[in-house]
XYZ file of C-alpha atoms in Angstrom:
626
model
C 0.000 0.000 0.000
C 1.177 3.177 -0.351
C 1.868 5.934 1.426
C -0.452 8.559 -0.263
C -2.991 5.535 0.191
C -2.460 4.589 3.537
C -2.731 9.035 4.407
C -6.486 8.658 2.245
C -7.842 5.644 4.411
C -6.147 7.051 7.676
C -8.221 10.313 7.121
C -11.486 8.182 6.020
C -11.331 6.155 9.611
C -10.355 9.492 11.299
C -13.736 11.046 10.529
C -15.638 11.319 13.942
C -18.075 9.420 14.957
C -21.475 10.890 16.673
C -23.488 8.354 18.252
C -26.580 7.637 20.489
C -27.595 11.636 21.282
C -30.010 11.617 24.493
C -31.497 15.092 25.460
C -31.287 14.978 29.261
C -34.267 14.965 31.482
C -34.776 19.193 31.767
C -34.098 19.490 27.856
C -31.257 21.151 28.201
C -28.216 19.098 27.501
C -27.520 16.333 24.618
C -25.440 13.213 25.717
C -23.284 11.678 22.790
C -20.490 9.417 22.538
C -18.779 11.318 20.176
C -14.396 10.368 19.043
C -13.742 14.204 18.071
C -10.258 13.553 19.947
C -9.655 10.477 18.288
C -11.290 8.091 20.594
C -14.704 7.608 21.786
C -15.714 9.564 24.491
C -19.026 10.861 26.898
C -19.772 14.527 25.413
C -22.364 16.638 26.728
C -23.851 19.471 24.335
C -26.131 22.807 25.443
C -29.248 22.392 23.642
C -29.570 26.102 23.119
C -25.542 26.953 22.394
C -24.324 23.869 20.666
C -21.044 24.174 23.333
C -19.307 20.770 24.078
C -18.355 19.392 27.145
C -15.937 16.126 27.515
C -16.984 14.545 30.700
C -14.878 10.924 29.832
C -11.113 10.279 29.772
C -11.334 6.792 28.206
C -13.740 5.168 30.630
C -15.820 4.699 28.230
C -15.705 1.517 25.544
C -13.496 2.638 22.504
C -16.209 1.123 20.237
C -19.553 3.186 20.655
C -22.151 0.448 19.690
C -24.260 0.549 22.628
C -26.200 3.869 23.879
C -26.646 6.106 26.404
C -29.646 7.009 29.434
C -29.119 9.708 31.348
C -29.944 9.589 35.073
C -33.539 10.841 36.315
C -31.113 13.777 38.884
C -29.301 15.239 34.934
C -26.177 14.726 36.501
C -25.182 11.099 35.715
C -25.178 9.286 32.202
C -25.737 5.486 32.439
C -23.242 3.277 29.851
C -22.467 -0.139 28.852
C -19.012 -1.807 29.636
C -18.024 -4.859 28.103
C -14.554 -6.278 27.651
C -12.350 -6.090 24.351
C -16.142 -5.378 22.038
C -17.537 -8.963 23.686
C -20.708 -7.282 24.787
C -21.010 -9.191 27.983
C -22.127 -5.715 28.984
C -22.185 -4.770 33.040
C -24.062 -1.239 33.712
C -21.723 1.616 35.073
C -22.498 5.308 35.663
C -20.511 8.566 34.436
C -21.004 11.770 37.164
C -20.556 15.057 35.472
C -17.625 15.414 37.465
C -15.994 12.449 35.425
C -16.175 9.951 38.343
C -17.372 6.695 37.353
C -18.855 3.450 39.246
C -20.503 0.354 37.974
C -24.091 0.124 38.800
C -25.449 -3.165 37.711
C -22.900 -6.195 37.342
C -24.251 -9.607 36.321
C -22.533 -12.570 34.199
C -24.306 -12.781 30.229
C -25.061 -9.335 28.821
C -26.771 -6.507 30.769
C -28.523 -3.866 28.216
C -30.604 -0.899 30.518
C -34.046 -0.674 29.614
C -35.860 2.026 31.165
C -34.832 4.800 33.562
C -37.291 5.863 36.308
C -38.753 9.383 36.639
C -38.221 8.553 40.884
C -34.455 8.503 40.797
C -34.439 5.255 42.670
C -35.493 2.284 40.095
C -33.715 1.344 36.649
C -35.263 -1.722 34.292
C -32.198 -3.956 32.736
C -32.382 -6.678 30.248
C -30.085 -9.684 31.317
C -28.991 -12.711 30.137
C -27.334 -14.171 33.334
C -29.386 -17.119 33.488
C -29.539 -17.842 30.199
C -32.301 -16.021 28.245
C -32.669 -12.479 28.067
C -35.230 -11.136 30.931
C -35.924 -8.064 32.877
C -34.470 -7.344 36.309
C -35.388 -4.342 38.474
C -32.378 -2.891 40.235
C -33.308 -0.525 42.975
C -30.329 2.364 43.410
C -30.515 3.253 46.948
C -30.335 -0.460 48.110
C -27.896 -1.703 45.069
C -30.021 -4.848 45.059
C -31.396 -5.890 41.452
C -34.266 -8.753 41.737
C -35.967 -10.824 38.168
C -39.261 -9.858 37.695
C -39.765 -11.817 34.273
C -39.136 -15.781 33.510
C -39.738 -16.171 30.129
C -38.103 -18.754 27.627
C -37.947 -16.065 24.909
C -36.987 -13.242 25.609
C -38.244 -10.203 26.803
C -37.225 -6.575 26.281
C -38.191 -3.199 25.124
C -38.931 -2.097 28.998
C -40.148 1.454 29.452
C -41.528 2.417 33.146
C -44.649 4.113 33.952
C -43.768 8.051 35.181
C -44.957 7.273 38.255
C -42.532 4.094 37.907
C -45.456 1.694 39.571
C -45.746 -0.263 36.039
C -43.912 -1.295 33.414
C -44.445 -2.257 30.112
C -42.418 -4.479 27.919
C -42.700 -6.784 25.225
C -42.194 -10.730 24.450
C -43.687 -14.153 23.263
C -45.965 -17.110 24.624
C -47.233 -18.202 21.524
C -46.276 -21.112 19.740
C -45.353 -19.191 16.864
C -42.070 -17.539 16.878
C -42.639 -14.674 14.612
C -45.401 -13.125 17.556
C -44.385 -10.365 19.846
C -46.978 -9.091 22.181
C -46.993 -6.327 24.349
C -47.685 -6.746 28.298
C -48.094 -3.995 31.188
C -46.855 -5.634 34.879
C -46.361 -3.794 38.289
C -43.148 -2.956 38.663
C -42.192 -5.851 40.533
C -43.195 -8.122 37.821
C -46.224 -8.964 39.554
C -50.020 -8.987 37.477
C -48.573 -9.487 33.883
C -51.039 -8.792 31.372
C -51.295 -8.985 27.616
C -52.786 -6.073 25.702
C -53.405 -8.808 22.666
C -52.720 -5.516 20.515
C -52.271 -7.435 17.301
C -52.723 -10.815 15.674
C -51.205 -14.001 16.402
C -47.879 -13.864 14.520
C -47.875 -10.451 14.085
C -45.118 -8.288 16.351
C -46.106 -5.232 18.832
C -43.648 -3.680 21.510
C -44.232 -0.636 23.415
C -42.083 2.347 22.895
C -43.584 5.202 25.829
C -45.600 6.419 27.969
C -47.844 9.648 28.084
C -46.955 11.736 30.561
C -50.142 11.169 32.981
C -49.604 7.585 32.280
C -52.836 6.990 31.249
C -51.486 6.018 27.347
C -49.067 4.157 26.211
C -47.296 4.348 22.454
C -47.017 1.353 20.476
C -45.910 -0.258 17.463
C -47.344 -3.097 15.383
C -47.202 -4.860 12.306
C -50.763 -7.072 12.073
C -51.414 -5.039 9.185
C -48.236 -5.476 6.859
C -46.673 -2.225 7.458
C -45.837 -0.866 11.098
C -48.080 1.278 12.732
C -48.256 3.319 15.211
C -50.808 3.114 18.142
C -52.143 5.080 21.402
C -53.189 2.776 23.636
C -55.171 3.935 26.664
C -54.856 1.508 30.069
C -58.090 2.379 31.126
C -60.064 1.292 28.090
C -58.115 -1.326 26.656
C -57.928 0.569 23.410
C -55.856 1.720 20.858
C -55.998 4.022 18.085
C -53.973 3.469 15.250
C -52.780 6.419 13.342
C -52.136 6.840 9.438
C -53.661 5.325 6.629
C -51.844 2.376 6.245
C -49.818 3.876 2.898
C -45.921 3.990 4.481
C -44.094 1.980 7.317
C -43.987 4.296 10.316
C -42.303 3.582 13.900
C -43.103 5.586 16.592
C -40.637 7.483 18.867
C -42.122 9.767 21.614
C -44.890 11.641 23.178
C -44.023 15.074 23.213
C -44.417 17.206 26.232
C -48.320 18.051 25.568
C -49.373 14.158 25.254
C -51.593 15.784 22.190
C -48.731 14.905 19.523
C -46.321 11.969 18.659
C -43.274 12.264 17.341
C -42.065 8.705 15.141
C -40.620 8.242 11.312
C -42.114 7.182 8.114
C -39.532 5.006 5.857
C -39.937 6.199 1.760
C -38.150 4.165 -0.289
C -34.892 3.915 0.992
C -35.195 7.497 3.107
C -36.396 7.820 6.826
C -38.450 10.983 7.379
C -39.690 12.320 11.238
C -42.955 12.758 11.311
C -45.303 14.318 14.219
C -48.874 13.344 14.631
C -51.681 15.993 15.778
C -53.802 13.448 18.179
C -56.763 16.337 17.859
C -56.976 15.404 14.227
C -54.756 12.332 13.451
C -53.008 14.448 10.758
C -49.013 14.034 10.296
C -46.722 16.063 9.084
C -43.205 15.621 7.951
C -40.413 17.728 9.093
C -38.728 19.692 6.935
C -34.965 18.271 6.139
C -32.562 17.252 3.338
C -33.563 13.905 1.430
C -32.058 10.780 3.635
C -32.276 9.649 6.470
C -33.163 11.367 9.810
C -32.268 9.291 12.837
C -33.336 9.409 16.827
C -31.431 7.842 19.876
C -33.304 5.764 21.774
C -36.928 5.293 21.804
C -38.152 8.536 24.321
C -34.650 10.314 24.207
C -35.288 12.608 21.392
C -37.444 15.338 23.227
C -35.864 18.697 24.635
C -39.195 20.884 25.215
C -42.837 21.717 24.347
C -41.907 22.050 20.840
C -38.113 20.629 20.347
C -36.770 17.337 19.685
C -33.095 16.432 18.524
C -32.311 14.462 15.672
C -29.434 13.629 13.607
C -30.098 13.525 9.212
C -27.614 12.771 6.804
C -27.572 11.608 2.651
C -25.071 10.034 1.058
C -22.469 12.147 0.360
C -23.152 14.411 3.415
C -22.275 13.670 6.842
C -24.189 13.351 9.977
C -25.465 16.754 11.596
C -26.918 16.867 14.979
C -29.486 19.111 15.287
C -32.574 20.708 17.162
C -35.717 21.043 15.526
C -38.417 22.876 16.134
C -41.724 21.103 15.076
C -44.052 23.781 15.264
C -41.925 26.459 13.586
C -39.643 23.969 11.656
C -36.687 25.822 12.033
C -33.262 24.202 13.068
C -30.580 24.963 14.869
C -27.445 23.052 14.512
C -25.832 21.005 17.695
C -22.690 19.911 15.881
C -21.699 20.549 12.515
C -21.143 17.757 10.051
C -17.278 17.040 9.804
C -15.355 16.391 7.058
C -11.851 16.545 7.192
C -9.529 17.111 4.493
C -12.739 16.077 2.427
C -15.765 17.537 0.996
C -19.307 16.170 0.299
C -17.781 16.906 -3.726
C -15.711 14.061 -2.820
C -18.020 10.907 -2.163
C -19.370 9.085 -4.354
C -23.411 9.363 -4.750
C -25.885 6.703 -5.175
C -28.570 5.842 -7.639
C -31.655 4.576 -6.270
C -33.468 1.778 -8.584
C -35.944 -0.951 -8.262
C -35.836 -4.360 -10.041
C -37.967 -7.169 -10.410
C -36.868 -10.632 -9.008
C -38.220 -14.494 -8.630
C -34.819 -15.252 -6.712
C -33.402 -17.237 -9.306
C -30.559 -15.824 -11.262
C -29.063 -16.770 -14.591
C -25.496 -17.493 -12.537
C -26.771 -20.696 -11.211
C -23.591 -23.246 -11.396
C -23.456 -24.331 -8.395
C -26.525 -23.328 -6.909
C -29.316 -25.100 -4.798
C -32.037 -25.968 -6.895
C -35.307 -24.250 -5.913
C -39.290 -24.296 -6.536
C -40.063 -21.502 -8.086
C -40.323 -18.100 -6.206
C -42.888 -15.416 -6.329
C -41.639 -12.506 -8.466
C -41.078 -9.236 -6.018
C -39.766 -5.946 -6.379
C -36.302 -5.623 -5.257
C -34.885 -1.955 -3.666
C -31.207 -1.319 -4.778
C -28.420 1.792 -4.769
C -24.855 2.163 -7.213
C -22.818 4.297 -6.089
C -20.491 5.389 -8.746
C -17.043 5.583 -8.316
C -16.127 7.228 -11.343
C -13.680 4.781 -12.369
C -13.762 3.783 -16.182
C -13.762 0.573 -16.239
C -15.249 0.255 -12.674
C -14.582 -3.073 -10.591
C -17.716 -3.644 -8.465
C -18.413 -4.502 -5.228
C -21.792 -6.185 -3.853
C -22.423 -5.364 -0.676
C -25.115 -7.174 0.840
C -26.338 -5.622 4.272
C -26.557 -7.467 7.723
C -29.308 -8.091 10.153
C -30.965 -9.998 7.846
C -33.908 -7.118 9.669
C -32.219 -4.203 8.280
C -31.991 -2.132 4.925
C -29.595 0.085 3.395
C -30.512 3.623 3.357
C -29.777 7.278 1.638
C -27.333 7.702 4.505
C -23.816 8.669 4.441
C -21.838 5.109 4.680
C -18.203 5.209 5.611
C -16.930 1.964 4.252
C -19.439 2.459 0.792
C -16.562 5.656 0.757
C -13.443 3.401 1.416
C -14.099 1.147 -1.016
C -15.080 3.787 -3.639
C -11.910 5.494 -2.683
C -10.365 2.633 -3.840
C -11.417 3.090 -7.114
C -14.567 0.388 -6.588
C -18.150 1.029 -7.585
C -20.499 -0.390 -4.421
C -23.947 -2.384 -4.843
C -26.298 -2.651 -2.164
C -28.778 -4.352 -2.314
C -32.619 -4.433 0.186
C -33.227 -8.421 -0.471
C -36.514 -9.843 0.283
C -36.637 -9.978 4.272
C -35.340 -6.093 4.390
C -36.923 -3.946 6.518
C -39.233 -0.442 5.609
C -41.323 -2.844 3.243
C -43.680 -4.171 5.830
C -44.529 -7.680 7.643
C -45.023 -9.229 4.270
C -41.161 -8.516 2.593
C -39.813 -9.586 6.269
C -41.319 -12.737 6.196
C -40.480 -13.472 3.043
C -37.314 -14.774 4.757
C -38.749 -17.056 6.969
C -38.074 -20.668 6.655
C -35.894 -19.802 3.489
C -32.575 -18.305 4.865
C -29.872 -18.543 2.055
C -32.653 -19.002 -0.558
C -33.962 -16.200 -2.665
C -32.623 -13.470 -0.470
C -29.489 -14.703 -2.404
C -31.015 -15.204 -5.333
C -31.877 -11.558 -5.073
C -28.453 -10.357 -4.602
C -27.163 -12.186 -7.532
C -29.980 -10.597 -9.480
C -29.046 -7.614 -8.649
C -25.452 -8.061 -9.677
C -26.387 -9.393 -12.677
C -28.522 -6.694 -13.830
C -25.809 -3.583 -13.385
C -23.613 -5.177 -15.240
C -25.612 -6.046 -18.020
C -27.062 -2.401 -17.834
C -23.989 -0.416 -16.940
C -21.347 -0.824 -19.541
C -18.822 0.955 -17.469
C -18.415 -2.019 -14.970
C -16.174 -4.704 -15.117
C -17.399 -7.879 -15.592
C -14.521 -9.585 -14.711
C -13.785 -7.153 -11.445
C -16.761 -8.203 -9.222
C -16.156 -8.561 -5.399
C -18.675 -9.452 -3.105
C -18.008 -7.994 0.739
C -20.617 -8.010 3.708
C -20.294 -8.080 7.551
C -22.296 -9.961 9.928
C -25.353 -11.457 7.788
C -23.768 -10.027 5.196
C -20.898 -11.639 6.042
C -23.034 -14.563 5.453
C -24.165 -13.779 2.378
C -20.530 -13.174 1.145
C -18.963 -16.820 2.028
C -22.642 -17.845 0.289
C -22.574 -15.919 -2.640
C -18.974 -17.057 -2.882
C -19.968 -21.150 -2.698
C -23.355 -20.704 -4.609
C -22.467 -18.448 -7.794
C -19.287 -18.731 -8.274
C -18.945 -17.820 -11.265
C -20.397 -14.896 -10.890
C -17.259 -13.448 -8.634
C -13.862 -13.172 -8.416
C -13.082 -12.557 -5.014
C -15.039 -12.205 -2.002
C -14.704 -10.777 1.557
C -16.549 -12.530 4.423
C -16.509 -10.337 7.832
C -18.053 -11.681 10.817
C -19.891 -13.991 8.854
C -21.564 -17.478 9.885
C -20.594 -20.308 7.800
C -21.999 -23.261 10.203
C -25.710 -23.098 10.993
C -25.391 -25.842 13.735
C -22.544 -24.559 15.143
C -24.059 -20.453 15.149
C -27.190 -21.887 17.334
C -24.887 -23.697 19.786
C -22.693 -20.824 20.548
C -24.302 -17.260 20.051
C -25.997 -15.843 22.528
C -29.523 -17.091 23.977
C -31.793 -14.464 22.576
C -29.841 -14.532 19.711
C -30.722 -18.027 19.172
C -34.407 -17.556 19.692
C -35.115 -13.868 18.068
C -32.919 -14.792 15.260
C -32.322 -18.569 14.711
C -35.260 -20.275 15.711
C -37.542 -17.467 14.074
C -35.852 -17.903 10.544
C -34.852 -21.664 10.752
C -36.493 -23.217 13.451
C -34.343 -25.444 16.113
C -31.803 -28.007 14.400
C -33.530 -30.587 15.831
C -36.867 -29.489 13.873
C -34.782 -28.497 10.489
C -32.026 -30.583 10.275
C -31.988 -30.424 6.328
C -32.608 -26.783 6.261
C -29.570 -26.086 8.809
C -26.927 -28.537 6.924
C -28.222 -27.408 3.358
C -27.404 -23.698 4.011
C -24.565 -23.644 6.348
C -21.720 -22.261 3.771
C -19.754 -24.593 5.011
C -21.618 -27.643 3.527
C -20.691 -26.058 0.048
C -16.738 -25.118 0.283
C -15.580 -27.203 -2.390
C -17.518 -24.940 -4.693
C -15.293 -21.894 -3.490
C -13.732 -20.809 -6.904
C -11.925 -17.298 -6.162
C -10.149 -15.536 -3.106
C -11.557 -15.264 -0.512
C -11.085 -13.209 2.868
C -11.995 -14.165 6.150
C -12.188 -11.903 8.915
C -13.246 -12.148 12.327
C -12.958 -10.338 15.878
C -11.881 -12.711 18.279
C -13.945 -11.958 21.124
C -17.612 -11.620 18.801
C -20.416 -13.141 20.840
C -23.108 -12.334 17.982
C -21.645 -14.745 15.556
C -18.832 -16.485 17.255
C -15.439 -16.863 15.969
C -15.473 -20.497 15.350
C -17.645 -19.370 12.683
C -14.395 -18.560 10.888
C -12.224 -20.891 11.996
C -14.597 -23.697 10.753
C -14.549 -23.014 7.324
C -10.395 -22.083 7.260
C -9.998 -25.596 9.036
C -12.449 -27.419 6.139
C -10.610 -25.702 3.384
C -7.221 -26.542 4.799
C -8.270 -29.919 5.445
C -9.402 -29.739 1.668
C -6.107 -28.880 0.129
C -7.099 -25.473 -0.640
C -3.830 -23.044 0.198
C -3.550 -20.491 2.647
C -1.566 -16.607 1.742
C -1.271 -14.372 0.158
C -1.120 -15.918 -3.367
C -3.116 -18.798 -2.262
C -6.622 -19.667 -2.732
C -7.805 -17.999 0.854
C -6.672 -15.502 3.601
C -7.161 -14.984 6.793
C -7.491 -12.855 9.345
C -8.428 -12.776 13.430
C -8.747 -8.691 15.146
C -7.854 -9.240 18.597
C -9.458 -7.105 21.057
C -12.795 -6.779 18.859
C -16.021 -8.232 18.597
C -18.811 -7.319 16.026
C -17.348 -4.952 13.789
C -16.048 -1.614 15.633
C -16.440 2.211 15.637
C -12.574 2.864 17.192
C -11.046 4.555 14.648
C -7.626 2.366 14.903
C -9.835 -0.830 14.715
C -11.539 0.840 11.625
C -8.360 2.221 9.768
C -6.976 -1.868 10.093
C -9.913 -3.077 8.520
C -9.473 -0.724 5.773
C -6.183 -1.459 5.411
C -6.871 -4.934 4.786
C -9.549 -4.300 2.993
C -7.465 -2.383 0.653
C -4.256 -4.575 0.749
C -6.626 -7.576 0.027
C -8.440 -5.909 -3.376
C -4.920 -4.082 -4.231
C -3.684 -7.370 -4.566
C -6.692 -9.590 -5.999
C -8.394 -7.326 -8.461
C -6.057 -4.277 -8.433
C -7.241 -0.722 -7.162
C -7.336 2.608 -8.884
C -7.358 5.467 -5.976
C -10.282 8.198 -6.547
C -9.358 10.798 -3.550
């Protein structure tokens, strides 16, 4: 790698981070992790001034996936801990006088749910006894007691402002793709279920109205979320909107007559508020992309304010308040650029194609029934390069979607001189219950087929790509989808980049975490013991000797999403197999110690760049564009 190279990537990873704002409980502060300095750190921000206050010195994790509560006294900022990015999270607290002390410390992973308006009573999410349930920890006493036993798990905890009730969400049912919403006392005594939706269908409750007397709520019974009031008295709720976008809600504001959520439009996110008087919403008034929250009830500063961070893809995020009666903004903290300029990155174009899942590349692929024809969401983003190498880049989750947002490793790669394909496959998100379950049962089917699709069609429409420079990269499910694209169309590419991927479907249910293994394994797959064909058949693994082209592995040691054994699995089968390990051999591969699930630390970033960048450089050959 070069030097000159090596300066462009160094400056890419050194753009700051802002993560996870939370106004404080009087409105006037914003907590953010926030790497300004060059690592992550606590920042507070005046909501009226925009002036910055440090309040960390590296207590804080360097990676800044996990968020932020502030305390109910606005003088302490509740954080998760882990050790080396494992997430076996333990509670601690940050004083505004930098002092620090760990609050809640249990074995498994400890995620805070809820904050009390009494200053005595936080909500956690645990997984010390296995599954993921809800503890109440009580601050004057230090003593933290269960209050739920479920075998899924159970989550999405927001206390009653009087702190007497809480509500949460999980499932009974038989059917794993159900999520119901229940209000308990506060001791987890009298659990009841508001039976908001229908069986199979997923609700969760997001806040409560300030005489807690209401309580907001989300639901997908009718294909695309919704957003509901519910009222405890009557066992009712009003749903709000006509059905026509996917909306999620985010907050009561201060009056309890209006509700602040988002509506997703094609691949944008746009805040919305909602007049209760007349059940009218309007948009706010920002830049087409995506505007983002914190956490679920963070988001308000006054009667009228609410803070919010947007962003497209070539400009970076800006933290801002907005006024939602007036619409004006004032900015928080300025998007930052470095020695770039929005000029710089690389823009996307936004186009839908048609798909049945089964693409022309089909040498080594599964045979399949037919599958229903669906529209299929996807953005290029142009590097500029003539001829362009191309990267797919299938997203993770599999719940999630690419977005209109600014992406920083979409700009590494077209840096290097690549042109990036993402891709919303059928089980993507902002499409409704419908496109999510589309999924279900089929994992490694014709969500794959889709992505091949995809490819396919840019380069047959695009003569400016290189047919014979396609990559396909993706982290976590996407990671996934990488080693599978690799083993099922190979053909189609000639090298591939697997990041915290699973390879070993038997293996991934026996050694990720326990709500992992219910929320995400058995709801897509079912148990082994109930699929055993279905978890052999589309375990990469089962497939290596179809591996064709380079391929990458890379994995943090200490992941506890998708193990590391993941990896290790399928460089042990292909060793076993003959196939050579190096840099001119037919794999690589690569363990990041002290990292888990991907990282925001800009030092752990810049060395996946780098190889990232050393790997293509050497494989397909790179062209620098800044």
């Amino acid at each position: 790698m070069s030097e000159q190279e090596h300066s462009v990537l160094e400056s890419l990873a050194s753009l700051p981070t802002l993560a996870h704002p939370t106004a404080s409980p009087d409105g006037e502060a914003v907590a953010v992790y926030y790497d300004v300095t060059g690592r992550n750190e606590l920042h507070t921000i005046d909501a009226d001034t925009g002036e910055r206050t440090q309040w960390s010195e590296g207590e804080v994790p360097r990676n800044a996936r996990w968020y932020l509560e502030w305390g109910a006294d606005g003088d302490t900022v509740y954080f998760h801990l882990d050790e080396g990015g494992n997430e076996q999270n333990d509670l601690h607290a940050i004083h505004r006088d930098g002092t620090t002390e760990p609050v809640v410390e249990m074995d498994g992973q400890v995620a805070l749910q809820s904050v009390g308006d009494d200053g005595e009573t936080l909500i956690v999410g645990s997984s010390r006894d296995g599954q993921m349930n809800l503890y109440r920890h009580d601050l004057p006493s230090g003593e933290t007691t269960k209050i739920t036993d479920y075998e899924r798990a159970a989550g999405g905890a927001t206390l009653s402002p009087d702190c007497t009730q809480v509500a949460y969400s999980t499932n009974e049912s038989d059917d794993y793709d159900n999520r119901d919403v229940y209000i308990a006392d506060v001791d987890g005594s009298n659990p009841r279920n508001l039976e908001l939706g229908e069986d199979g269908a997923e609700s969760a409750p997001v806040d409560w109205g300030p005489e807690g007397d209401r309580l907001l709520v989300t639901d997908n019974t009718a294909d695309l979320g919704r957003i509901g009031v519910y009222t405890v008295d009557d066992d009712e709720v009003r749903w709000l909107g006509d059905g026509e976008y996917e909306e999620s809600p985010e907050a009561f504001m201060p009056d309890g007559d209006r509700v602040l959520g988002t509506r997703v439009r094609t691949a944008e996110t746009i805040p919305i508020v909602y007049d209760l008087d007349t059940g009218e919403a309007t948009e706010l008034d920002l830049p087409e992309g995506v505007a983002s929250f914190g956490m679920a009830g963070d988001a308000v500063l006054d009667d009228d304010r609410v803070v919010l961070t947007y962003t497209t893809p070539t400009t970076r995020p800006e933290l801002v308040a907005y006024n939602v009666e007036t619409h004006e903004t004032e900015t928080l903290v300025e998007p930052e650029y470095g020695p770039f300029s929005p000029s710089d990155f690389a823009d996307t174009e936004y186009f839908r194609i048609e798909s049945d899942g089964i693409p022309d590349t089909r040498q080594a692929a599964l045979e399949h029934d037919p599958y229903d024809e669906l529209e299929i969401e996807a953005m290029l983003y142009d590097s500029g390069v003539r001829p362009s190498p191309l990267i797919v880049n299938p997203h993770g989750g599999p719940r999630a979607r690419d977005t209109k947002s600014f992406d920083l490793y979409t700009q590494v790669l077209a840096s290097l001189g690549f042109s990036v394909l993402q891709v919303n496959y059928r089980g993507s998100t902002g499409r409704g219950r419908e496109f999510v379950e589309e999924l279900l049962d089929d994992w490694g089917g014709a969500e794959q087929g889709d992505v091949a699709i995809a490819a396919e069609h840019v380069l047959a429409e695009y003569d400016w790509l290189d047919e014979d420079s396609v990559v396909v990269f993706g982290g976590s499910y996407g990671g996934y989808s990488a080693y599978w694209q690799m083993v099922q169309y190979p053909d189609l590419y000639d090298a591939g980049v697997a990041w915290i991927g699973l390879t070993d479907l038997n293996d991934m249910f026996e050694n990720t975490m326990p709500h992992f293994r219910t929320e995400l394994m058995e709801k897509y797959l079912g148990t082994p013991e109930e699929n055993p064909e279905l978890y052999e058949q589309r375990s990469p693994i089962a497939h290596y000797e179809n591996l064709d082209a380079p391929l990458f592995m890379v994995h943090g040691v200490n992941d506890r999403r998708v193990p590391v054994s993941q990896a290790r699995l399928f460089r042990d089968v292909l060793e076993d197999a003959g196939y050579e390990a190096g840099e001119d051999g037919d794999f690589e591969y690569r363990e990041l110690g002290e990292e888990g699930h991907a990282s925001s630390d800009q030092q752990q970033k810049l060395r996946m760049f780098e190889s990232l960048a050393d790997f293509l450089d050497r494989r397909i050959g790179t062209e620098r564009t800044l």
